[in-house]
């Protein structure tokens, strides 16, 4: 799928017609963060399947809903459920909502996910600030886009995980007494978890955590000129780092266990973002 400017713009206009709010922050909710939507006020929630130009949801049991609402008074667009590359969507489809949120006027994107820990000093259930990423597979979300859709064809993403947002997240975590590691997130296409040899290779390449999401969306954000703050919940140690088998049940269970801390941190970050720009 190759999108045009009109696709992004029409989808954004459609969404803005559903709410009087003008979201300032976009949040992609990974495992464990979904319940943050219960804290929103003035909510309009729309299933992805009802949003103009959003890809059709393949898994009917997976909650996929966009919440437009206020988090502690700050207007946000929160994606509960995301499109994963491993489900068979193209990278462009996976990342399409990010371009739409940019067209809706958001100023900052917060991306969150569950990830396997590669850095041996990490442990299950901790949080990591994403400082950079590694993507080894070839496809890009903007591959094949016409010369200018939301940005330039060739674009620099070396500061997409913006340093000032990282500093803000570290201050927020320190204020709440939440330990926050920092590291590089490696994207693997999945859906299989990695082999121990792949994890050793990623470690050699400088990765601290590994997961199957987020990077397509971050690349789209970089393309559209949208600054990103990324947070991973380390739900398990990656293959071979620990001998324990990796299961989706475990990933979800740890995500749930960390949920309250993770939600508190994101709330503090959003309040600080709003205060900073006020
Ligand atoms: N690998 C890839 N994706 C993941 C993992 C992992 O170990 N844990 C949670 N998401």
PDB file of C-alpha atoms and ligand atoms in Angstrom:
ATOM      1  CA  UNK A   1       0.000   0.000   0.000  1.00  0.00           C
ATOM      2  CA  UNK A   2       1.303   3.411  -0.966  1.00  0.00           C
ATOM      3  CA  UNK A   3      -0.489   6.388   0.565  1.00  0.00           C
ATOM      4  CA  UNK A   4      -1.025   9.869  -0.815  1.00  0.00           C
ATOM      5  CA  UNK A   5      -1.239  13.154   1.055  1.00  0.00           C
ATOM      6  CA  UNK A   6      -4.982  13.071   0.433  1.00  0.00           C
ATOM      7  CA  UNK A   7      -5.336   9.736   2.296  1.00  0.00           C
ATOM      8  CA  UNK A   8      -3.674  11.132   5.423  1.00  0.00           C
ATOM      9  CA  UNK A   9      -5.509  14.441   5.207  1.00  0.00           C
ATOM     10  CA  UNK A  10      -8.959  12.923   4.656  1.00  0.00           C
ATOM     11  CA  UNK A  11      -8.519  10.487   7.512  1.00  0.00           C
ATOM     12  CA  UNK A  12      -7.377  13.296   9.839  1.00  0.00           C
ATOM     13  CA  UNK A  13     -10.281  15.521   8.811  1.00  0.00           C
ATOM     14  CA  UNK A  14     -12.708  12.647   9.394  1.00  0.00           C
ATOM     15  CA  UNK A  15     -11.367  12.157  12.932  1.00  0.00           C
ATOM     16  CA  UNK A  16     -11.375  15.846  13.816  1.00  0.00           C
ATOM     17  CA  UNK A  17     -15.057  15.937  12.865  1.00  0.00           C
ATOM     18  CA  UNK A  18     -15.806  13.401  15.631  1.00  0.00           C
ATOM     19  CA  UNK A  19     -14.539  15.544  18.515  1.00  0.00           C
ATOM     20  CA  UNK A  20     -14.274  19.183  19.575  1.00  0.00           C
ATOM     21  CA  UNK A  21     -10.819  18.389  21.030  1.00  0.00           C
ATOM     22  CA  UNK A  22      -7.605  19.147  19.205  1.00  0.00           C
ATOM     23  CA  UNK A  23      -5.126  16.469  20.360  1.00  0.00           C
ATOM     24  CA  UNK A  24      -1.614  17.680  21.129  1.00  0.00           C
ATOM     25  CA  UNK A  25       0.007  14.378  22.017  1.00  0.00           C
ATOM     26  CA  UNK A  26      -0.334  11.009  20.261  1.00  0.00           C
ATOM     27  CA  UNK A  27       0.196   7.881  22.352  1.00  0.00           C
ATOM     28  CA  UNK A  28       0.552   4.354  20.990  1.00  0.00           C
ATOM     29  CA  UNK A  29      -0.334   2.018  23.822  1.00  0.00           C
ATOM     30  CA  UNK A  30       1.684  -1.189  23.993  1.00  0.00           C
ATOM     31  CA  UNK A  31       0.955  -4.196  26.200  1.00  0.00           C
ATOM     32  CA  UNK A  32       0.273  -3.065  29.733  1.00  0.00           C
ATOM     33  CA  UNK A  33      -0.693   0.494  28.925  1.00  0.00           C
ATOM     34  CA  UNK A  34      -4.158  -0.106  27.506  1.00  0.00           C
ATOM     35  CA  UNK A  35      -5.909   0.778  30.750  1.00  0.00           C
ATOM     36  CA  UNK A  36      -4.699   4.357  30.556  1.00  0.00           C
ATOM     37  CA  UNK A  37      -7.793   4.936  28.404  1.00  0.00           C
ATOM     38  CA  UNK A  38      -9.875   4.545  31.601  1.00  0.00           C
ATOM     39  CA  UNK A  39      -8.270   7.754  32.875  1.00  0.00           C
ATOM     40  CA  UNK A  40      -9.395   9.832  29.890  1.00  0.00           C
ATOM     41  CA  UNK A  41     -12.193  12.392  30.045  1.00  0.00           C
ATOM     42  CA  UNK A  42     -14.260  13.918  27.229  1.00  0.00           C
ATOM     43  CA  UNK A  43     -13.695  10.707  25.310  1.00  0.00           C
ATOM     44  CA  UNK A  44     -14.662   9.826  21.775  1.00  0.00           C
ATOM     45  CA  UNK A  45     -13.605   6.255  20.927  1.00  0.00           C
ATOM     46  CA  UNK A  46     -13.657   5.011  17.355  1.00  0.00           C
ATOM     47  CA  UNK A  47     -12.909   1.493  16.123  1.00  0.00           C
ATOM     48  CA  UNK A  48     -10.146   1.450  13.532  1.00  0.00           C
ATOM     49  CA  UNK A  49     -12.505  -0.320  11.155  1.00  0.00           C
ATOM     50  CA  UNK A  50     -14.748   2.768  11.252  1.00  0.00           C
ATOM     51  CA  UNK A  51     -11.977   5.262  10.473  1.00  0.00           C
ATOM     52  CA  UNK A  52     -11.678   6.442   6.903  1.00  0.00           C
ATOM     53  CA  UNK A  53      -8.631   4.892   5.163  1.00  0.00           C
ATOM     54  CA  UNK A  54      -7.414   2.966   8.249  1.00  0.00           C
ATOM     55  CA  UNK A  55      -6.410  -0.592   7.261  1.00  0.00           C
ATOM     56  CA  UNK A  56      -9.018  -3.258   7.888  1.00  0.00           C
ATOM     57  CA  UNK A  57      -8.428  -4.996  11.233  1.00  0.00           C
ATOM     58  CA  UNK A  58      -7.544  -8.633  10.605  1.00  0.00           C
ATOM     59  CA  UNK A  59      -7.964  -9.956  14.132  1.00  0.00           C
ATOM     60  CA  UNK A  60     -11.497  -9.263  15.404  1.00  0.00           C
ATOM     61  CA  UNK A  61     -10.515 -10.166  19.005  1.00  0.00           C
ATOM     62  CA  UNK A  62      -7.733  -7.621  19.218  1.00  0.00           C
ATOM     63  CA  UNK A  63      -9.041  -4.306  20.565  1.00  0.00           C
ATOM     64  CA  UNK A  64      -8.217  -1.667  17.992  1.00  0.00           C
ATOM     65  CA  UNK A  65      -9.722   1.640  18.933  1.00  0.00           C
ATOM     66  CA  UNK A  66      -8.588   5.235  18.753  1.00  0.00           C
ATOM     67  CA  UNK A  67      -9.448   7.300  21.835  1.00  0.00           C
ATOM     68  CA  UNK A  68      -9.660  11.052  21.506  1.00  0.00           C
ATOM     69  CA  UNK A  69      -9.849  12.494  24.993  1.00  0.00           C
ATOM     70  CA  UNK A  70      -8.133  14.445  27.737  1.00  0.00           C
ATOM     71  CA  UNK A  71      -5.481  12.953  30.008  1.00  0.00           C
ATOM     72  CA  UNK A  72      -5.224  15.149  33.104  1.00  0.00           C
ATOM     73  CA  UNK A  73      -6.574  18.014  31.035  1.00  0.00           C
ATOM     74  CA  UNK A  74      -4.255  17.495  28.047  1.00  0.00           C
ATOM     75  CA  UNK A  75      -5.978  16.593  24.751  1.00  0.00           C
ATOM     76  CA  UNK A  76      -4.521  13.358  23.403  1.00  0.00           C
ATOM     77  CA  UNK A  77      -5.085  10.778  20.678  1.00  0.00           C
ATOM     78  CA  UNK A  78      -4.433   7.340  22.192  1.00  0.00           C
ATOM     79  CA  UNK A  79      -4.207   4.233  20.052  1.00  0.00           C
ATOM     80  CA  UNK A  80      -5.340   1.151  21.915  1.00  0.00           C
ATOM     81  CA  UNK A  81      -4.088  -1.643  19.720  1.00  0.00           C
ATOM     82  CA  UNK A  82      -1.748  -1.170  16.798  1.00  0.00           C
ATOM     83  CA  UNK A  83      -1.150  -2.687  13.381  1.00  0.00           C
ATOM     84  CA  UNK A  84       1.791  -5.096  13.545  1.00  0.00           C
ATOM     85  CA  UNK A  85       3.967  -5.975  10.576  1.00  0.00           C
ATOM     86  CA  UNK A  86       3.873  -9.643  11.617  1.00  0.00           C
ATOM     87  CA  UNK A  87       0.084  -9.668  11.156  1.00  0.00           C
ATOM     88  CA  UNK A  88       0.681  -9.188   7.444  1.00  0.00           C
ATOM     89  CA  UNK A  89       0.238  -5.434   7.115  1.00  0.00           C
ATOM     90  CA  UNK A  90       2.790  -3.570   5.037  1.00  0.00           C
ATOM     91  CA  UNK A  91       5.101  -1.202   6.876  1.00  0.00           C
ATOM     92  CA  UNK A  92       3.137   1.702   5.395  1.00  0.00           C
ATOM     93  CA  UNK A  93      -0.140   0.325   6.767  1.00  0.00           C
ATOM     94  CA  UNK A  94       1.479  -0.313  10.140  1.00  0.00           C
ATOM     95  CA  UNK A  95       2.568   3.307  10.335  1.00  0.00           C
ATOM     96  CA  UNK A  96      -0.363   5.016   8.579  1.00  0.00           C
ATOM     97  CA  UNK A  97      -2.087   6.194  11.812  1.00  0.00           C
ATOM     98  CA  UNK A  98       1.032   8.153  12.786  1.00  0.00           C
ATOM     99  CA  UNK A  99       0.875  10.238   9.627  1.00  0.00           C
ATOM    100  CA  UNK A 100      -2.819  10.782  10.285  1.00  0.00           C
ATOM    101  CA  UNK A 101      -2.197  11.948  13.859  1.00  0.00           C
ATOM    102  CA  UNK A 102       0.443  14.347  12.545  1.00  0.00           C
ATOM    103  CA  UNK A 103      -2.134  15.779  10.130  1.00  0.00           C
ATOM    104  CA  UNK A 104      -4.553  16.102  13.072  1.00  0.00           C
ATOM    105  CA  UNK A 105      -2.030  18.468  14.643  1.00  0.00           C
ATOM    106  CA  UNK A 106      -0.276  16.419  17.322  1.00  0.00           C
ATOM    107  CA  UNK A 107       3.078  17.872  18.340  1.00  0.00           C
ATOM    108  CA  UNK A 108       4.653  14.861  20.060  1.00  0.00           C
ATOM    109  CA  UNK A 109       4.320  11.092  19.679  1.00  0.00           C
ATOM    110  CA  UNK A 110       4.785   8.743  22.630  1.00  0.00           C
ATOM    111  CA  UNK A 111       5.393   5.148  21.527  1.00  0.00           C
ATOM    112  CA  UNK A 112       5.334   2.270  23.973  1.00  0.00           C
ATOM    113  CA  UNK A 113       5.837  -1.459  23.635  1.00  0.00           C
ATOM    114  CA  UNK A 114       6.706  -4.742  25.279  1.00  0.00           C
ATOM    115  CA  UNK A 115      10.240  -5.892  24.538  1.00  0.00           C
ATOM    116  CA  UNK A 116      12.726  -8.609  25.317  1.00  0.00           C
ATOM    117  CA  UNK A 117      15.774  -7.519  27.309  1.00  0.00           C
ATOM    118  CA  UNK A 118      19.150  -8.063  25.642  1.00  0.00           C
ATOM    119  CA  UNK A 119      21.288  -5.961  27.953  1.00  0.00           C
ATOM    120  CA  UNK A 120      22.161  -8.418  30.734  1.00  0.00           C
ATOM    121  CA  UNK A 121      21.914  -5.697  33.373  1.00  0.00           C
ATOM    122  CA  UNK A 122      18.183  -5.378  32.605  1.00  0.00           C
ATOM    123  CA  UNK A 123      15.578  -7.503  34.359  1.00  0.00           C
ATOM    124  CA  UNK A 124      12.041  -8.612  33.760  1.00  0.00           C
ATOM    125  CA  UNK A 125       9.448  -5.960  34.523  1.00  0.00           C
ATOM    126  CA  UNK A 126      11.668  -2.883  34.200  1.00  0.00           C
ATOM    127  CA  UNK A 127      11.223   0.088  31.880  1.00  0.00           C
ATOM    128  CA  UNK A 128      13.632   1.327  29.218  1.00  0.00           C
ATOM    129  CA  UNK A 129      13.775   4.708  27.545  1.00  0.00           C
ATOM    130  CA  UNK A 130      14.407   4.159  23.835  1.00  0.00           C
ATOM    131  CA  UNK A 131      17.357   6.317  22.761  1.00  0.00           C
ATOM    132  CA  UNK A 132      17.741   4.910  19.253  1.00  0.00           C
ATOM    133  CA  UNK A 133      16.800   1.900  17.164  1.00  0.00           C
ATOM    134  CA  UNK A 134      18.159  -0.718  14.775  1.00  0.00           C
ATOM    135  CA  UNK A 135      16.091  -2.102  11.910  1.00  0.00           C
ATOM    136  CA  UNK A 136      17.765  -4.735   9.764  1.00  0.00           C
ATOM    137  CA  UNK A 137      14.867  -5.759   7.539  1.00  0.00           C
ATOM    138  CA  UNK A 138      14.588  -4.005   4.234  1.00  0.00           C
ATOM    139  CA  UNK A 139      11.120  -2.511   3.964  1.00  0.00           C
ATOM    140  CA  UNK A 140      10.423   1.086   4.997  1.00  0.00           C
ATOM    141  CA  UNK A 141       6.989   2.596   5.686  1.00  0.00           C
ATOM    142  CA  UNK A 142       7.589   5.319   3.117  1.00  0.00           C
ATOM    143  CA  UNK A 143       9.036   3.060   0.419  1.00  0.00           C
ATOM    144  CA  UNK A 144       7.368   3.891  -2.863  1.00  0.00           C
ATOM    145  CA  UNK A 145       5.802   7.137  -1.651  1.00  0.00           C
ATOM    146  CA  UNK A 146       5.615   9.904  -4.218  1.00  0.00           C
ATOM    147  CA  UNK A 147       8.282  12.534  -3.867  1.00  0.00           C
ATOM    148  CA  UNK A 148       6.597  14.619  -1.172  1.00  0.00           C
ATOM    149  CA  UNK A 149       3.631  13.257   0.764  1.00  0.00           C
ATOM    150  CA  UNK A 150       4.192  14.365   4.354  1.00  0.00           C
ATOM    151  CA  UNK A 151       7.905  15.083   4.066  1.00  0.00           C
ATOM    152  CA  UNK A 152      10.984  14.800   1.900  1.00  0.00           C
ATOM    153  CA  UNK A 153      11.806  11.482   0.234  1.00  0.00           C
ATOM    154  CA  UNK A 154      15.193  11.256   1.968  1.00  0.00           C
ATOM    155  CA  UNK A 155      15.012  12.190   5.614  1.00  0.00           C
ATOM    156  CA  UNK A 156      17.322  12.264   8.608  1.00  0.00           C
ATOM    157  CA  UNK A 157      16.053  10.293  11.605  1.00  0.00           C
ATOM    158  CA  UNK A 158      19.163  10.602  13.754  1.00  0.00           C
ATOM    159  CA  UNK A 159      17.306  12.796  16.284  1.00  0.00           C
ATOM    160  CA  UNK A 160      13.800  11.368  15.962  1.00  0.00           C
ATOM    161  CA  UNK A 161      14.005  10.155  19.600  1.00  0.00           C
ATOM    162  CA  UNK A 162      14.412  13.758  20.644  1.00  0.00           C
ATOM    163  CA  UNK A 163      16.997  14.454  23.319  1.00  0.00           C
ATOM    164  CA  UNK A 164      14.867  17.055  25.112  1.00  0.00           C
ATOM    165  CA  UNK A 165      12.020  14.523  25.375  1.00  0.00           C
ATOM    166  CA  UNK A 166      14.429  11.927  26.769  1.00  0.00           C
ATOM    167  CA  UNK A 167      15.551  14.434  29.405  1.00  0.00           C
ATOM    168  CA  UNK A 168      11.915  15.181  30.247  1.00  0.00           C
ATOM    169  CA  UNK A 169      11.146  11.444  30.612  1.00  0.00           C
ATOM    170  CA  UNK A 170      14.148  10.926  32.889  1.00  0.00           C
ATOM    171  CA  UNK A 171      13.045  13.831  35.079  1.00  0.00           C
ATOM    172  CA  UNK A 172       9.505  12.437  35.230  1.00  0.00           C
ATOM    173  CA  UNK A 173      10.781   8.970  36.202  1.00  0.00           C
ATOM    174  CA  UNK A 174      13.126  10.418  38.843  1.00  0.00           C
ATOM    175  CA  UNK A 175      10.312  12.490  40.335  1.00  0.00           C
ATOM    176  CA  UNK A 176       8.150   9.337  40.654  1.00  0.00           C
ATOM    177  CA  UNK A 177      11.040   7.161  41.865  1.00  0.00           C
ATOM    178  CA  UNK A 178      10.696   4.824  38.853  1.00  0.00           C
ATOM    179  CA  UNK A 179      13.985   3.287  37.667  1.00  0.00           C
ATOM    180  CA  UNK A 180      14.402   3.885  33.926  1.00  0.00           C
ATOM    181  CA  UNK A 181      17.078   2.202  31.863  1.00  0.00           C
ATOM    182  CA  UNK A 182      18.188   3.683  28.568  1.00  0.00           C
ATOM    183  CA  UNK A 183      18.990   1.788  25.423  1.00  0.00           C
ATOM    184  CA  UNK A 184      18.708   0.875  21.781  1.00  0.00           C
ATOM    185  CA  UNK A 185      15.618  -1.012  20.580  1.00  0.00           C
ATOM    186  CA  UNK A 186      16.081  -3.540  17.765  1.00  0.00           C
ATOM    187  CA  UNK A 187      13.144  -4.269  15.482  1.00  0.00           C
ATOM    188  CA  UNK A 188      12.657  -7.871  14.391  1.00  0.00           C
ATOM    189  CA  UNK A 189       9.807  -8.715  12.085  1.00  0.00           C
ATOM    190  CA  UNK A 190       8.480 -11.755  13.987  1.00  0.00           C
ATOM    191  CA  UNK A 191       6.090 -13.333  14.690  1.00  0.00           C
ATOM    192  CA  UNK A 192       8.591 -15.904  15.904  1.00  0.00           C
ATOM    193  CA  UNK A 193      10.732 -14.818  18.817  1.00  0.00           C
ATOM    194  CA  UNK A 194      14.418 -14.623  18.004  1.00  0.00           C
ATOM    195  CA  UNK A 195      17.044 -17.349  18.162  1.00  0.00           C
ATOM    196  CA  UNK A 196      19.834 -17.107  20.743  1.00  0.00           C
ATOM    197  CA  UNK A 197      22.274 -16.538  17.837  1.00  0.00           C
ATOM    198  CA  UNK A 198      20.192 -13.617  16.569  1.00  0.00           C
ATOM    199  CA  UNK A 199      20.146 -12.125  20.050  1.00  0.00           C
ATOM    200  CA  UNK A 200      23.939 -12.529  20.362  1.00  0.00           C
ATOM    201  CA  UNK A 201      24.267 -10.788  16.976  1.00  0.00           C
ATOM    202  CA  UNK A 202      21.955  -7.954  18.057  1.00  0.00           C
ATOM    203  CA  UNK A 203      23.907  -7.544  21.268  1.00  0.00           C
ATOM    204  CA  UNK A 204      27.136  -7.273  19.278  1.00  0.00           C
ATOM    205  CA  UNK A 205      25.464  -4.647  17.111  1.00  0.00           C
ATOM    206  CA  UNK A 206      24.604  -2.553  20.154  1.00  0.00           C
ATOM    207  CA  UNK A 207      20.971  -3.422  20.888  1.00  0.00           C
ATOM    208  CA  UNK A 208      19.666  -3.428  24.458  1.00  0.00           C
ATOM    209  CA  UNK A 209      16.132  -4.648  23.797  1.00  0.00           C
ATOM    210  CA  UNK A 210      14.228  -6.350  20.998  1.00  0.00           C
ATOM    211  CA  UNK A 211      10.640  -6.237  19.815  1.00  0.00           C
ATOM    212  CA  UNK A 212       8.289  -6.543  16.871  1.00  0.00           C
ATOM    213  CA  UNK A 213       6.659  -3.118  16.762  1.00  0.00           C
ATOM    214  CA  UNK A 214       7.255   0.619  17.093  1.00  0.00           C
ATOM    215  CA  UNK A 215      10.035   1.181  14.548  1.00  0.00           C
ATOM    216  CA  UNK A 216       7.745   1.515  11.486  1.00  0.00           C
ATOM    217  CA  UNK A 217       5.705   4.115  13.388  1.00  0.00           C
ATOM    218  CA  UNK A 218       8.834   5.975  14.505  1.00  0.00           C
ATOM    219  CA  UNK A 219      10.139   6.109  10.938  1.00  0.00           C
ATOM    220  CA  UNK A 220       6.815   7.569   9.782  1.00  0.00           C
ATOM    221  CA  UNK A 221       7.062  10.130  12.590  1.00  0.00           C
ATOM    222  CA  UNK A 222      10.583  11.036  11.469  1.00  0.00           C
ATOM    223  CA  UNK A 223       9.334  11.395   7.906  1.00  0.00           C
ATOM    224  CA  UNK A 224       6.506  13.679   8.980  1.00  0.00           C
ATOM    225  CA  UNK A 225       8.726  15.767  11.289  1.00  0.00           C
ATOM    226  CA  UNK A 226       7.111  14.568  14.496  1.00  0.00           C
ATOM    227  CA  UNK A 227       9.325  14.221  17.608  1.00  0.00           C
ATOM    228  CA  UNK A 228       9.130  10.875  19.397  1.00  0.00           C
ATOM    229  CA  UNK A 229       9.486   9.652  22.946  1.00  0.00           C
ATOM    230  CA  UNK A 230       9.809   5.853  23.189  1.00  0.00           C
ATOM    231  CA  UNK A 231       9.382   3.569  26.197  1.00  0.00           C
ATOM    232  CA  UNK A 232       9.749  -0.208  26.375  1.00  0.00           C
ATOM    233  CA  UNK A 233       8.509  -2.489  29.100  1.00  0.00           C
ATOM    234  CA  UNK A 234      10.992  -5.355  29.419  1.00  0.00           C
ATOM    235  CA  UNK A 235       8.556  -8.251  29.749  1.00  0.00           C
ATOM    236  CA  UNK A 236      11.129 -11.040  29.412  1.00  0.00           C
ATOM    237  CA  UNK A 237      14.805 -11.547  28.853  1.00  0.00           C
ATOM    238  CA  UNK A 238      15.491 -12.280  25.177  1.00  0.00           C
ATOM    239  CA  UNK A 239      16.255 -15.737  23.791  1.00  0.00           C
ATOM    240  CA  UNK A 240      19.476 -17.177  25.205  1.00  0.00           C
ATOM    241  CA  UNK A 241      19.947 -14.282  27.678  1.00  0.00           C
ATOM    242  CA  UNK A 242      17.681 -16.286  29.934  1.00  0.00           C
ATOM    243  CA  UNK A 243      16.991 -19.976  29.426  1.00  0.00           C
ATOM    244  CA  UNK A 244      13.319 -19.490  30.315  1.00  0.00           C
ATOM    245  CA  UNK A 245      10.965 -20.145  27.392  1.00  0.00           C
ATOM    246  CA  UNK A 246       9.398 -16.987  25.942  1.00  0.00           C
ATOM    247  CA  UNK A 247       5.628 -17.077  25.727  1.00  0.00           C
ATOM    248  CA  UNK A 248       3.025 -14.523  24.808  1.00  0.00           C
ATOM    249  CA  UNK A 249       1.187 -15.291  28.054  1.00  0.00           C
ATOM    250  CA  UNK A 250       4.265 -14.304  30.032  1.00  0.00           C
ATOM    251  CA  UNK A 251       4.735 -11.132  27.966  1.00  0.00           C
ATOM    252  CA  UNK A 252       1.113 -10.129  28.617  1.00  0.00           C
ATOM    253  CA  UNK A 253       1.272 -11.086  32.300  1.00  0.00           C
ATOM    254  CA  UNK A 254       4.355  -8.980  32.994  1.00  0.00           C
ATOM    255  CA  UNK A 255       2.897  -6.144  30.922  1.00  0.00           C
ATOM    256  CA  UNK A 256      -0.164  -6.192  33.196  1.00  0.00           C
ATOM    257  CA  UNK A 257       1.965  -6.342  36.338  1.00  0.00           C
ATOM    258  CA  UNK A 258       3.943  -3.253  35.337  1.00  0.00           C
ATOM    259  CA  UNK A 259       0.877  -1.459  34.070  1.00  0.00           C
ATOM    260  CA  UNK A 260       0.339   0.872  37.048  1.00  0.00           C
ATOM    261  CA  UNK A 261       3.917   2.113  37.061  1.00  0.00           C
ATOM    262  CA  UNK A 262       3.956   2.466  33.282  1.00  0.00           C
ATOM    263  CA  UNK A 263       0.694   4.438  33.298  1.00  0.00           C
ATOM    264  CA  UNK A 264       1.935   6.713  36.111  1.00  0.00           C
ATOM    265  CA  UNK A 265       5.074   7.491  34.130  1.00  0.00           C
ATOM    266  CA  UNK A 266       3.206   8.282  30.922  1.00  0.00           C
ATOM    267  CA  UNK A 267       0.780  10.550  32.801  1.00  0.00           C
ATOM    268  CA  UNK A 268       3.640  12.455  34.393  1.00  0.00           C
ATOM    269  CA  UNK A 269       5.335  12.802  30.996  1.00  0.00           C
ATOM    270  CA  UNK A 270       2.172  14.096  29.311  1.00  0.00           C
ATOM    271  CA  UNK A 271       1.609  16.672  32.075  1.00  0.00           C
ATOM    272  CA  UNK A 272       5.179  17.867  31.770  1.00  0.00           C
ATOM    273  CA  UNK A 273       4.892  18.093  27.987  1.00  0.00           C
ATOM    274  CA  UNK A 274       1.814  20.271  28.311  1.00  0.00           C
ATOM    275  CA  UNK A 275       3.407  22.405  31.041  1.00  0.00           C
ATOM    276  CA  UNK A 276       6.570  22.875  29.034  1.00  0.00           C
ATOM    277  CA  UNK A 277       4.739  24.279  26.043  1.00  0.00           C
ATOM    278  CA  UNK A 278       2.136  26.263  27.990  1.00  0.00           C
TER     279      UNK A 278
HETATM  280  N1  LIG B   1      11.336 -10.629  21.262  1.00  0.00           N
HETATM  281  C1  LIG B   1      10.574  -9.948  20.385  1.00  0.00           C
HETATM  282  N2  LIG B   1       9.501  -9.272  20.739  1.00  0.00           N
HETATM  283  C2  LIG B   1       9.156  -9.270  22.035  1.00  0.00           C
HETATM  284  C3  LIG B   1       9.895  -9.970  22.997  1.00  0.00           C
HETATM  285  C4  LIG B   1      11.054 -10.687  22.588  1.00  0.00           C
HETATM  286  O1  LIG B   1      11.766 -11.326  23.380  1.00  0.00           O
HETATM  287  N3  LIG B   1       9.275  -9.763  24.201  1.00  0.00           N
HETATM  288  C5  LIG B   1       8.203  -8.959  23.955  1.00  0.00           C
HETATM  289  N4  LIG B   1       8.128  -8.664  22.652  1.00  0.00           N
END
